[in-house]
PDB file of C-alpha atoms in Angstrom:
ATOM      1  CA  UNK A1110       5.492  27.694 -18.965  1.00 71.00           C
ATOM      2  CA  UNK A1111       5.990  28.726 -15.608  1.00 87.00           C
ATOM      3  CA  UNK A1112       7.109  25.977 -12.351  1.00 90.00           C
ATOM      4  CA  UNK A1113       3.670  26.535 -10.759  1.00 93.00           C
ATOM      5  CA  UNK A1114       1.434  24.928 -12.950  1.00 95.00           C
ATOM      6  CA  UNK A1115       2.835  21.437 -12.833  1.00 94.00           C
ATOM      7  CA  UNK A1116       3.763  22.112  -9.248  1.00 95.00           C
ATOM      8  CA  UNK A1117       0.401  22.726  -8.205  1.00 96.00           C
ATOM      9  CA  UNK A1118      -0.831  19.914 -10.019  1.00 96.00           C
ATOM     10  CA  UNK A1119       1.890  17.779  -8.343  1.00 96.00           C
ATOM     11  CA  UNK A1120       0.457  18.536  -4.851  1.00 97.00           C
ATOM     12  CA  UNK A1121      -3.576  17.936  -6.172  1.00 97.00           C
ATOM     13  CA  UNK A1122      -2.355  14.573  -7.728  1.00 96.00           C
ATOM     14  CA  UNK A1123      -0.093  13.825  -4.093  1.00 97.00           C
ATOM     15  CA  UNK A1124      -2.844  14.928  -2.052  1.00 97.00           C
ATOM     16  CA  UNK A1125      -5.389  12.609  -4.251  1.00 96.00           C
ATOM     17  CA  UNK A1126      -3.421  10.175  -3.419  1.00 96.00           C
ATOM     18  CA  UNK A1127      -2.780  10.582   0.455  1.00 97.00           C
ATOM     19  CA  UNK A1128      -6.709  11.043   0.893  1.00 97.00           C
ATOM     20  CA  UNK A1129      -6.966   7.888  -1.347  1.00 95.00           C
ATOM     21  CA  UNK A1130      -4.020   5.554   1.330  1.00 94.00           C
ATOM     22  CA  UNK A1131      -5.878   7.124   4.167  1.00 94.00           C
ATOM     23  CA  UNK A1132      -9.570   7.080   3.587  1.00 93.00           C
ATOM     24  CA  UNK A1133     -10.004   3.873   1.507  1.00 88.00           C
ATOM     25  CA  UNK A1134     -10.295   0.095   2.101  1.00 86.00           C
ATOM     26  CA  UNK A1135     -10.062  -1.769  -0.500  1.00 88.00           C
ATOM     27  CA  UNK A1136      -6.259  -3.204  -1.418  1.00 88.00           C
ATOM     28  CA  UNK A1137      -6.073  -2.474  -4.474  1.00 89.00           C
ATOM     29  CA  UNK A1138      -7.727   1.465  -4.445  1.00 91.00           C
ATOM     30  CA  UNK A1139      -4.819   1.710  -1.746  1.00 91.00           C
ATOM     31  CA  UNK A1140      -1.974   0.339  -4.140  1.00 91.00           C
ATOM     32  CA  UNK A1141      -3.606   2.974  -6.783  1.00 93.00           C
ATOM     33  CA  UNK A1142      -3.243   5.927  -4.650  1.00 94.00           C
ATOM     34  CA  UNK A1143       0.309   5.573  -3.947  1.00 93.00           C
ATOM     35  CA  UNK A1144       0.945   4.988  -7.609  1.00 93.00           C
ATOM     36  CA  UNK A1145      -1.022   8.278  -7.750  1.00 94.00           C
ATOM     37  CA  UNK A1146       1.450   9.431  -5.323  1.00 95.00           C
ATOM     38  CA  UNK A1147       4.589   8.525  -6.806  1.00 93.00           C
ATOM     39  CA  UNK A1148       3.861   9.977 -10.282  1.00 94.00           C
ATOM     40  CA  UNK A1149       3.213  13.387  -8.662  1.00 95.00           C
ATOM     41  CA  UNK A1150       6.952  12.996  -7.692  1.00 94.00           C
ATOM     42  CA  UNK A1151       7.810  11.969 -11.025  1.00 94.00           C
ATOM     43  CA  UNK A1152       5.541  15.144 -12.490  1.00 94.00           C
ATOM     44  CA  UNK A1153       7.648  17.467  -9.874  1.00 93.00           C
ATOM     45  CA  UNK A1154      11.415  15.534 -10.639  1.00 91.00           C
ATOM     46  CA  UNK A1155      10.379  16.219 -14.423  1.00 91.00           C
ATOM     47  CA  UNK A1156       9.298  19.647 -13.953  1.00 91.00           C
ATOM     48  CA  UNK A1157      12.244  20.996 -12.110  1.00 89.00           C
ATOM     49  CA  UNK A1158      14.614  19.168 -14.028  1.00 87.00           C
ATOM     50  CA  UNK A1159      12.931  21.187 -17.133  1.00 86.00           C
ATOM     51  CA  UNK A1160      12.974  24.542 -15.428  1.00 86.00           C
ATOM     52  CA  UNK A1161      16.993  23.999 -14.204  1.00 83.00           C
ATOM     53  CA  UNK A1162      18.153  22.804 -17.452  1.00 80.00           C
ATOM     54  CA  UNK A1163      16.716  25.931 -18.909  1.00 74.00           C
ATOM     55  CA  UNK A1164      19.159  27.803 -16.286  1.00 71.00           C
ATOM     56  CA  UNK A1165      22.019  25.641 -16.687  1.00 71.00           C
ATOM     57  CA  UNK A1166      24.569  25.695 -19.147  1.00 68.00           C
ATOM     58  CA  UNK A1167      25.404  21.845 -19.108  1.00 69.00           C
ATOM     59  CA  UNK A1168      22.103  19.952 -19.203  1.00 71.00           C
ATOM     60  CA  UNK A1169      22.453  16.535 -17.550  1.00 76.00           C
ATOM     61  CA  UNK A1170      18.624  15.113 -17.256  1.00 81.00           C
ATOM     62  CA  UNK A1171      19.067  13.642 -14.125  1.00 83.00           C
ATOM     63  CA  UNK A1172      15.438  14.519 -12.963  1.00 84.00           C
ATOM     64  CA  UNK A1173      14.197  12.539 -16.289  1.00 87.00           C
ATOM     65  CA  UNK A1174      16.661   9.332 -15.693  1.00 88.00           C
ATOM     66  CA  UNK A1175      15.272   9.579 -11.636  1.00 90.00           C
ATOM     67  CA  UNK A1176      11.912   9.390 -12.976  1.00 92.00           C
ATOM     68  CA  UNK A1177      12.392   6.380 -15.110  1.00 92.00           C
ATOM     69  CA  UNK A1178      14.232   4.651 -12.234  1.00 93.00           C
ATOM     70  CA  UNK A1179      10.815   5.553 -10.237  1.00 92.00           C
ATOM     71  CA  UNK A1180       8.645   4.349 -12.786  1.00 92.00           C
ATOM     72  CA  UNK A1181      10.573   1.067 -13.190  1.00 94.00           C
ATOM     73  CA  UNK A1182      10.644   0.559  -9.765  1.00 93.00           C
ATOM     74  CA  UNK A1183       6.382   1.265  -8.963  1.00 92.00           C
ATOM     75  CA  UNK A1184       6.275  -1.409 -11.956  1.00 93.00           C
ATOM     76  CA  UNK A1185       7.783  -3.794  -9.739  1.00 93.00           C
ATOM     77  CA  UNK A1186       6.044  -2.683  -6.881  1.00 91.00           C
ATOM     78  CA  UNK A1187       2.668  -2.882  -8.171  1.00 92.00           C
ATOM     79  CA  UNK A1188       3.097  -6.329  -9.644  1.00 93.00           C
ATOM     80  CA  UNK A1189       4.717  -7.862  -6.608  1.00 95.00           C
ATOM     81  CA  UNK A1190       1.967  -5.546  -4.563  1.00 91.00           C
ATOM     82  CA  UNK A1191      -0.956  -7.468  -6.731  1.00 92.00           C
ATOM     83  CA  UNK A1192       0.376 -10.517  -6.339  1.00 93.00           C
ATOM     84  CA  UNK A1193       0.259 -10.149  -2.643  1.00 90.00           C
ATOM     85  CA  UNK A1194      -3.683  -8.604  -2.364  1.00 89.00           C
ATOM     86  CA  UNK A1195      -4.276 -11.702  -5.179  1.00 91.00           C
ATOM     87  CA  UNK A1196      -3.170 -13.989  -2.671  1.00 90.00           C
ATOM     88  CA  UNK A1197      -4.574 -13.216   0.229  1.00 87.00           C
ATOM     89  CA  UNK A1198      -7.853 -12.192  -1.563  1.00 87.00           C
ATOM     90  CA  UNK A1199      -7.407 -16.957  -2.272  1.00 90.00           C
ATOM     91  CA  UNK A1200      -6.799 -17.011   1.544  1.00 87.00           C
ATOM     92  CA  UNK A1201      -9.491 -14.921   2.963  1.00 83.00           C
ATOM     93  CA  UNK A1202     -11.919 -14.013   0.584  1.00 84.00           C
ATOM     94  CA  UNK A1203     -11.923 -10.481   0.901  1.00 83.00           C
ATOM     95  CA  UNK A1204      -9.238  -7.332  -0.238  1.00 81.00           C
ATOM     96  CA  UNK A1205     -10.827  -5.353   2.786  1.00 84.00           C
ATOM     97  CA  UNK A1206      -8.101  -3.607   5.366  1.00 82.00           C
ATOM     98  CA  UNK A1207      -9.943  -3.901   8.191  1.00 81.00           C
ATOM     99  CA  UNK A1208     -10.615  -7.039   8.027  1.00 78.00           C
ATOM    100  CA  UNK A1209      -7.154  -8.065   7.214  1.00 73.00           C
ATOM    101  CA  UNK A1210      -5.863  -6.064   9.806  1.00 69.00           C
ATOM    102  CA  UNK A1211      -5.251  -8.946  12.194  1.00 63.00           C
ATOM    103  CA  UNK A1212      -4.174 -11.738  10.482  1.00 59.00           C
ATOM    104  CA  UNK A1213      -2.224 -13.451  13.688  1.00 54.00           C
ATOM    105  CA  UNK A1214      -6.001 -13.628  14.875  1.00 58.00           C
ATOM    106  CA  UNK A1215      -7.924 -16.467  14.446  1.00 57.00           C
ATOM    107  CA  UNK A1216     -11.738 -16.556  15.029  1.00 58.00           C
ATOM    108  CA  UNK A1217     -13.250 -15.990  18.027  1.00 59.00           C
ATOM    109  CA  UNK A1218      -9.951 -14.233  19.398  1.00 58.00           C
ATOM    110  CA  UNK A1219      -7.851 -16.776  19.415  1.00 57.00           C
ATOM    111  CA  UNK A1220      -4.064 -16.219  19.030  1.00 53.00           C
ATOM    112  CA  UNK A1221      -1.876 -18.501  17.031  1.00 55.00           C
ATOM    113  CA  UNK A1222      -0.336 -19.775  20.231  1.00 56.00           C
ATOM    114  CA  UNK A1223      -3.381 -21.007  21.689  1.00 54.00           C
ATOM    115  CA  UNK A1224      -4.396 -17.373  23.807  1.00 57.00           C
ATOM    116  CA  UNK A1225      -7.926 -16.992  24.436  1.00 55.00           C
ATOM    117  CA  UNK A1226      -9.891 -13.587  23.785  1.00 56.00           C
ATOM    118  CA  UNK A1227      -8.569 -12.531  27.283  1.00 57.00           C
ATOM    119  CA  UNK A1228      -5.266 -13.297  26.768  1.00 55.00           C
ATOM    120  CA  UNK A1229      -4.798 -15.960  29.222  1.00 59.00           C
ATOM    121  CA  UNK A1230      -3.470 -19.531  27.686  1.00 54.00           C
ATOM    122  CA  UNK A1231      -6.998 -21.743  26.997  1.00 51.00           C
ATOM    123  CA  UNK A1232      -5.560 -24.550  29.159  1.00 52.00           C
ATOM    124  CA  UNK A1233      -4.655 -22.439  32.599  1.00 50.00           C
ATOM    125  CA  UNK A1234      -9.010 -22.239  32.191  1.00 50.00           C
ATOM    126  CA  UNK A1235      -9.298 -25.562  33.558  1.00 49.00           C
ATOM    127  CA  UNK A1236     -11.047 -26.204  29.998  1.00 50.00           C
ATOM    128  CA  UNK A1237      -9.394 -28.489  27.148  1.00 49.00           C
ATOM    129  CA  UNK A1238      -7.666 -26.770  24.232  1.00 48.00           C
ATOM    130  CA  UNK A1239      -8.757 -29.829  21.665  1.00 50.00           C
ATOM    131  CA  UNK A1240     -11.707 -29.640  22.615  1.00 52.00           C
ATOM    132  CA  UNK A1241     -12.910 -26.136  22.744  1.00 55.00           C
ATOM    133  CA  UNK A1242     -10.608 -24.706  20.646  1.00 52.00           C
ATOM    134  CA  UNK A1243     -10.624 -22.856  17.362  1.00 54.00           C
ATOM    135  CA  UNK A1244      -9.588 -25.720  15.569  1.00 53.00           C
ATOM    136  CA  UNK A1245     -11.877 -27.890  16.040  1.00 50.00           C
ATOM    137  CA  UNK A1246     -13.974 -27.931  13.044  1.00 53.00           C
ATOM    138  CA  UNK A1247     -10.858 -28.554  11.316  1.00 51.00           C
ATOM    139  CA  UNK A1248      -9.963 -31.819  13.155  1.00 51.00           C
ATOM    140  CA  UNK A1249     -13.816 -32.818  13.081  1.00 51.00           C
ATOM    141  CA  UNK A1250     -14.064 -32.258   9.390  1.00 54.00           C
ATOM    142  CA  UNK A1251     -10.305 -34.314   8.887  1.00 55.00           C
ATOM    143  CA  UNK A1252     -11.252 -37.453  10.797  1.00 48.00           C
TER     144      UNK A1252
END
């Protein structure tokens, strides 16, 4: 078999998966597409370890021990990467990028420092920060 079949397929399957990080939203469709990525550089590792052992006198398999690493490694990745959409799916509610873009944001605008939507610190407004502020539902709904 020649190099180009599995080489070409390597670049649909990386492509996929660079259209896939790009275009979608969802976490998890995201974490899919690079695992779509990586194994078309564990298809191409495979493929030219193949074709240069074939050359080679001494065959050493390094492209097949790389890919295993790889593959061990996405395993990890992907479990520590669901773990991570799983938890902020709790947090949030939702696995949508865009809306998880800004988590430092609170509603309305509101920094985690106590910022307003203009930037400008709530209290230099001549209003109270207690009593207007994002958190306020929060200490209604305590006392």
């Amino acid at each position: 078999m020649h190099l180009a079949y599995p080489a070409v397929l390597s670049v649909l399957l990386f492509c996929t998966g660079l259209y896939g990080v790009l275009a979608r939203r969802n976490a998890i469709l995201v974490l899919m597409s690079v695992e779509l990525m990586l194994n078309a550089v564990n298809l191409n590792l495979v493929a030219f370890d193949v074709w240069l052992s074939r050359t080679a006198e001494e065959t050493l398999h390094s492209g097949q021990a790389l890919t295993l690493f790889i593959i061990a490694i996405a395993a990890a990745e992907i479990g520590i990467g669901l773990a991570i959409v799983l938890a902020v799916h709790r947090n949030r509610g939702t696995a949508d990028i865009d809306k998880l873009r800004d988590t430092a944001e609170g509603p309305d605008g509101y920094g985690p420092d106590g910022d307003g939507p203009d930037g400008k610190d709530s209290d230099s407004a001549g209003t109270d920060a207690a009593a207007t502020g994002p958190g306020t539902e929060k200490a209604e709904a305590t006392a």
